[in-house]
Short mmCIF file of C-alpha atoms in Angstrom, two decimals:
data_model
loop_
_atom_site.label_atom_id
_atom_site.label_comp_id
_atom_site.label_asym_id
_atom_site.label_seq_id
_atom_site.Cartn_x
_atom_site.Cartn_y
_atom_site.Cartn_z
CA ASP A 11 0.00 0.00 0.00
CA VAL A 12 1.10 3.53 -0.72
CA GLN A 13 1.53 5.17 2.67
CA LEU A 14 2.92 8.17 4.52
CA VAL A 15 3.30 8.02 8.30
CA GLU A 16 4.18 11.10 10.35
CA SER A 17 5.78 11.09 13.78
CA GLY A 18 7.50 13.48 16.16
CA GLY A 19 4.64 15.68 17.28
CA GLY A 20 4.05 16.60 20.90
CA LEU A 21 3.87 19.37 23.47
CA VAL A 22 6.59 22.01 23.37
CA LYS A 23 7.04 25.38 25.07
CA PRO A 24 7.08 28.62 23.09
CA GLY A 25 10.53 29.19 21.66
CA GLY A 26 11.24 25.47 21.64
CA SER A 27 12.06 23.09 18.81
CA LEU A 28 10.61 19.93 17.37
CA ARG A 29 11.51 17.67 14.44
CA LEU A 30 8.76 15.95 12.51
CA SER A 31 9.40 12.88 10.38
CA CYS A 32 7.38 11.30 7.60
CA ALA A 33 8.11 7.72 6.56
CA ALA A 34 7.06 6.68 3.07
CA SER A 35 6.34 3.23 1.70
CA GLY A 36 4.73 1.58 -1.31
CA PHE A 37 6.07 3.95 -3.98
CA THR A 38 9.35 5.22 -5.45
CA PHE A 39 9.99 8.01 -2.96
CA SER A 40 12.67 9.80 -4.98
CA HIS A 41 10.29 10.37 -7.92
CA TYR A 42 7.87 12.65 -6.06
CA ASN A 43 7.83 16.20 -4.77
CA LEU A 44 6.61 16.29 -1.18
CA ASN A 45 4.85 18.78 1.04
CA TRP A 46 3.93 19.72 4.60
CA VAL A 47 0.44 21.07 5.27
CA ARG A 48 -1.03 21.96 8.66
CA ARG A 49 -4.46 22.55 10.15
CA ALA A 50 -4.75 24.60 13.31
CA PRO A 51 -7.72 24.04 15.65
CA GLY A 52 -10.82 25.72 14.25
CA LYS A 53 -8.97 26.83 11.12
CA GLY A 54 -8.55 25.63 7.56
CA LEU A 55 -5.69 23.93 5.78
CA GLU A 56 -2.44 25.89 5.46
CA TRP A 57 0.40 24.98 3.11
CA VAL A 58 3.72 25.03 5.00
CA SER A 59 6.52 23.85 2.73
CA SER A 60 7.40 21.88 -0.42
CA ILE A 61 10.54 20.09 -1.55
CA SER A 62 11.58 18.86 -4.99
CA THR A 63 12.46 15.28 -5.79
CA ASP A 64 16.20 15.78 -5.29
CA GLY A 65 15.88 18.25 -2.42
CA ARG A 66 17.47 21.10 -4.38
CA TYR A 67 14.38 23.28 -4.37
CA ILE A 68 12.54 24.06 -1.17
CA TYR A 69 9.76 26.58 -0.65
CA TYR A 70 8.21 27.91 2.56
CA ALA A 71 5.16 29.83 3.64
CA ASP A 72 6.05 33.30 4.94
CA SER A 73 4.63 32.31 8.33
CA VAL A 74 7.41 29.72 8.87
CA LYS A 75 10.27 31.05 6.73
CA GLY A 76 13.48 31.35 8.73
CA ARG A 77 12.14 29.11 11.52
CA PHE A 78 11.29 25.83 9.78
CA THR A 79 13.59 23.69 7.61
CA MET A 80 12.31 20.95 5.33
CA SER A 81 14.58 18.15 4.13
CA ARG A 82 14.43 14.65 2.72
CA ASP A 83 16.54 11.48 2.65
CA ASN A 84 15.81 9.56 -0.54
CA ALA A 85 17.99 6.65 0.59
CA ASP A 86 15.81 6.24 3.67
CA ASN A 87 12.43 7.18 2.13
CA SER A 88 12.01 9.86 4.76
CA LEU A 89 10.86 13.47 4.91
CA TYR A 90 11.60 15.87 7.74
CA LEU A 91 10.47 19.21 9.13
CA GLN A 92 12.76 20.88 11.65
CA MET A 93 10.73 23.46 13.55
CA ASN A 94 12.55 26.08 15.64
CA SER A 95 11.40 29.15 17.57
CA LEU A 96 7.95 27.67 17.87
CA ARG A 97 5.02 29.96 18.64
CA SER A 98 1.52 29.30 19.91
CA ASP A 99 0.10 29.89 16.44
CA ASP A 100 2.15 26.92 15.16
CA THR A 101 -0.17 24.64 17.14
CA ALA A 102 -1.76 22.36 14.53
CA VAL A 103 -1.99 18.90 13.08
CA TYR A 104 0.86 18.59 10.57
CA TYR A 105 0.42 16.41 7.50
CA CYS A 106 2.96 15.26 4.95
CA ALA A 107 1.53 14.90 1.47
CA ARG A 108 2.74 13.66 -1.90
CA ASP A 109 2.33 15.38 -5.25
CA PHE A 110 0.07 13.46 -7.65
CA SER A 111 2.77 13.56 -10.33
CA TYR A 112 5.91 15.46 -11.25
CA GLY A 113 5.37 19.21 -11.38
CA ALA A 114 3.12 21.48 -9.36
CA ASP A 115 0.16 19.20 -8.84
CA ALA A 116 -2.52 18.20 -6.39
CA PHE A 117 -1.64 16.27 -3.24
CA ASP A 118 -2.91 12.74 -3.67
CA ILE A 119 -1.50 10.84 -0.69
CA TRP A 120 -1.65 12.24 2.84
CA GLY A 121 -0.37 10.92 6.13
CA GLN A 122 -2.58 10.57 9.18
CA GLY A 123 -1.11 13.71 10.73
CA THR A 124 0.86 14.46 13.89
CA LEU A 125 -0.28 16.98 16.50
CA VAL A 126 2.06 19.77 17.55
CA THR A 127 0.98 21.78 20.59
CA VAL A 128 2.95 24.89 21.53
CA SER A 129 2.03 25.98 25.03
CA SER A 130 3.67 26.98 28.29
CA GLU B 18 0.21 35.57 -2.92
CA ILE B 19 -2.85 34.13 -4.63
CA VAL B 20 -5.82 34.37 -2.29
CA LEU B 21 -8.63 31.82 -2.62
CA THR B 22 -12.11 32.59 -1.33
CA GLN B 23 -14.89 30.05 -1.01
CA SER B 24 -18.64 30.33 -0.77
CA PRO B 25 -20.69 29.46 1.08
CA ASP B 26 -18.86 29.06 4.41
CA PHE B 27 -21.47 26.57 5.58
CA GLN B 28 -24.31 24.67 3.99
CA SER B 29 -26.93 22.40 5.55
CA VAL B 30 -28.28 20.02 2.93
CA THR B 31 -30.87 17.25 2.69
CA PRO B 32 -29.62 13.92 1.31
CA GLY B 33 -30.26 13.69 -2.43
CA GLU B 34 -29.91 17.41 -3.02
CA LYS B 35 -27.31 19.02 -5.27
CA VAL B 36 -24.51 21.00 -3.63
CA THR B 37 -22.42 23.63 -5.41
CA ILE B 38 -19.34 25.16 -3.77
CA THR B 39 -17.54 28.06 -5.39
CA CYS B 40 -13.83 28.93 -5.19
CA ARG B 41 -12.58 32.27 -6.51
CA ALA B 42 -8.91 33.13 -7.05
CA SER B 43 -7.52 36.65 -6.64
CA GLN B 44 -5.78 36.30 -10.04
CA SER B 45 -5.98 33.93 -12.96
CA ILE B 46 -4.60 30.47 -12.22
CA GLY B 47 -5.59 28.64 -15.39
CA THR B 48 -6.84 25.27 -14.22
CA SER B 49 -4.31 24.68 -11.42
CA LEU B 50 -7.08 24.30 -8.88
CA HIS B 51 -7.74 21.18 -6.83
CA TRP B 52 -10.48 20.10 -4.40
CA TYR B 53 -10.22 18.11 -1.17
CA GLN B 54 -12.66 16.66 1.31
CA GLN B 55 -11.76 16.43 4.99
CA LYS B 56 -14.01 14.57 7.38
CA ALA B 57 -13.75 15.00 11.14
CA ASN B 58 -10.58 13.43 12.57
CA GLN B 59 -9.40 12.27 9.15
CA SER B 60 -6.76 13.38 6.68
CA PRO B 61 -7.75 15.37 3.60
CA LYS B 62 -8.76 13.35 0.55
CA LEU B 63 -8.20 14.49 -3.03
CA LEU B 64 -11.48 14.72 -4.98
CA ILE B 65 -10.69 16.66 -8.17
CA ARG B 66 -7.42 17.85 -9.69
CA PHE B 67 -6.80 20.58 -12.27
CA ALA B 68 -10.33 21.94 -11.95
CA SER B 69 -12.21 19.07 -13.56
CA GLN B 70 -10.10 15.91 -13.67
CA SER B 71 -11.69 13.05 -11.78
CA ILE B 72 -9.72 10.90 -9.35
CA SER B 73 -9.85 7.11 -9.33
CA GLY B 74 -11.99 5.82 -6.48
CA VAL B 75 -13.87 9.06 -5.93
CA PRO B 76 -17.65 8.69 -6.46
CA SER B 77 -18.93 10.08 -9.75
CA ARG B 78 -21.35 12.41 -7.94
CA PHE B 79 -18.34 14.71 -7.35
CA SER B 80 -17.43 16.94 -10.30
CA GLY B 81 -15.50 20.13 -10.86
CA GLY B 82 -15.41 22.94 -13.37
CA GLY B 83 -14.10 26.37 -14.14
CA SER B 84 -10.91 28.09 -15.21
CA GLY B 85 -9.13 31.38 -14.71
CA THR B 86 -10.50 32.78 -11.45
CA ASP B 87 -13.82 31.01 -10.91
CA PHE B 88 -14.24 27.36 -10.05
CA THR B 89 -16.98 25.08 -8.77
CA LEU B 90 -17.23 21.76 -6.99
CA THR B 91 -20.58 20.04 -7.47
CA ILE B 92 -21.97 17.12 -5.51
CA ASN B 93 -24.88 15.62 -7.43
CA GLY B 94 -27.13 13.76 -5.02
CA LEU B 95 -25.58 14.37 -1.61
CA GLU B 96 -25.18 11.32 0.60
CA ALA B 97 -24.90 11.23 4.39
CA GLU B 98 -21.24 10.21 4.16
CA ASP B 99 -20.46 13.51 2.38
CA ALA B 100 -20.68 15.50 5.61
CA ALA B 101 -17.26 17.16 5.68
CA ALA B 102 -15.26 20.30 5.07
CA TYR B 103 -14.28 21.00 1.46
CA PHE B 104 -11.19 22.97 0.48
CA CYS B 105 -9.85 24.31 -2.79
CA HIS B 106 -6.08 24.60 -3.38
CA GLN B 107 -4.00 26.33 -6.05
CA SER B 108 -0.65 25.05 -7.27
CA THR B 109 0.03 27.54 -10.03
CA ARG B 110 2.77 29.32 -8.05
CA PHE B 111 4.36 29.47 -4.62
CA PRO B 112 3.22 30.08 -2.00
CA PHE B 113 0.59 27.44 -2.58
CA THR B 114 -2.65 28.44 -0.93
CA PHE B 115 -5.88 26.86 0.23
CA GLY B 116 -9.35 28.32 0.42
CA PRO B 117 -10.85 28.81 3.90
CA GLY B 118 -13.16 25.83 3.48
CA THR B 119 -16.86 25.08 3.17
CA LYS B 120 -18.52 22.95 5.83
CA VAL B 121 -21.33 20.73 4.55
CA GLU B 122 -23.77 19.42 7.12
CA ILE B 123 -26.47 16.84 6.54
CA LYS B 124 -29.97 17.87 7.59
#
């Protein structure tokens, strides 16, 4: 089965750091652009970051630029999101998602999500 | 940044009725507009890509249309299992953006 599984969420104090992971299986990981999307409580979906197949091109939402770093390990079929200087408004369920095909496309496979709570 | 607006915010619908959700982009995005369904406590699910392309496994009652700045998602013959939030998403340029969502409730 094609699958993405996130991990690494939890409770962290404002100003703290957290590293999310996303493990992929069932498809050729290195052939797909990947993304992080979050949904804060009571809010809609928010795109966070995208990375190209080889990791050379990475894009961020203004709300996380300079604080979050997205990376991937194609040898290990893994995606990461390093989150620093966390704020209360970063509290959300974070999803990793795969592009449908090469190029800027819809997100066809989503993980189950991991909850990040930023609170003192 | 391309801003997406959706209408209505909320709709309460009787099973069997037709539902139309509109997504408007702040500038032309061609057909780089996609639709997702998210049920409570579940991950988003892709319904339609590039405005009108159907997705394998998605019921045929879901259809999409539009181009440029105005897009629609139509549910022909709403079923009880369609209670969810629906989001549009543009991938024409970064930053990618999502619409604020439309919540569909079953009467």
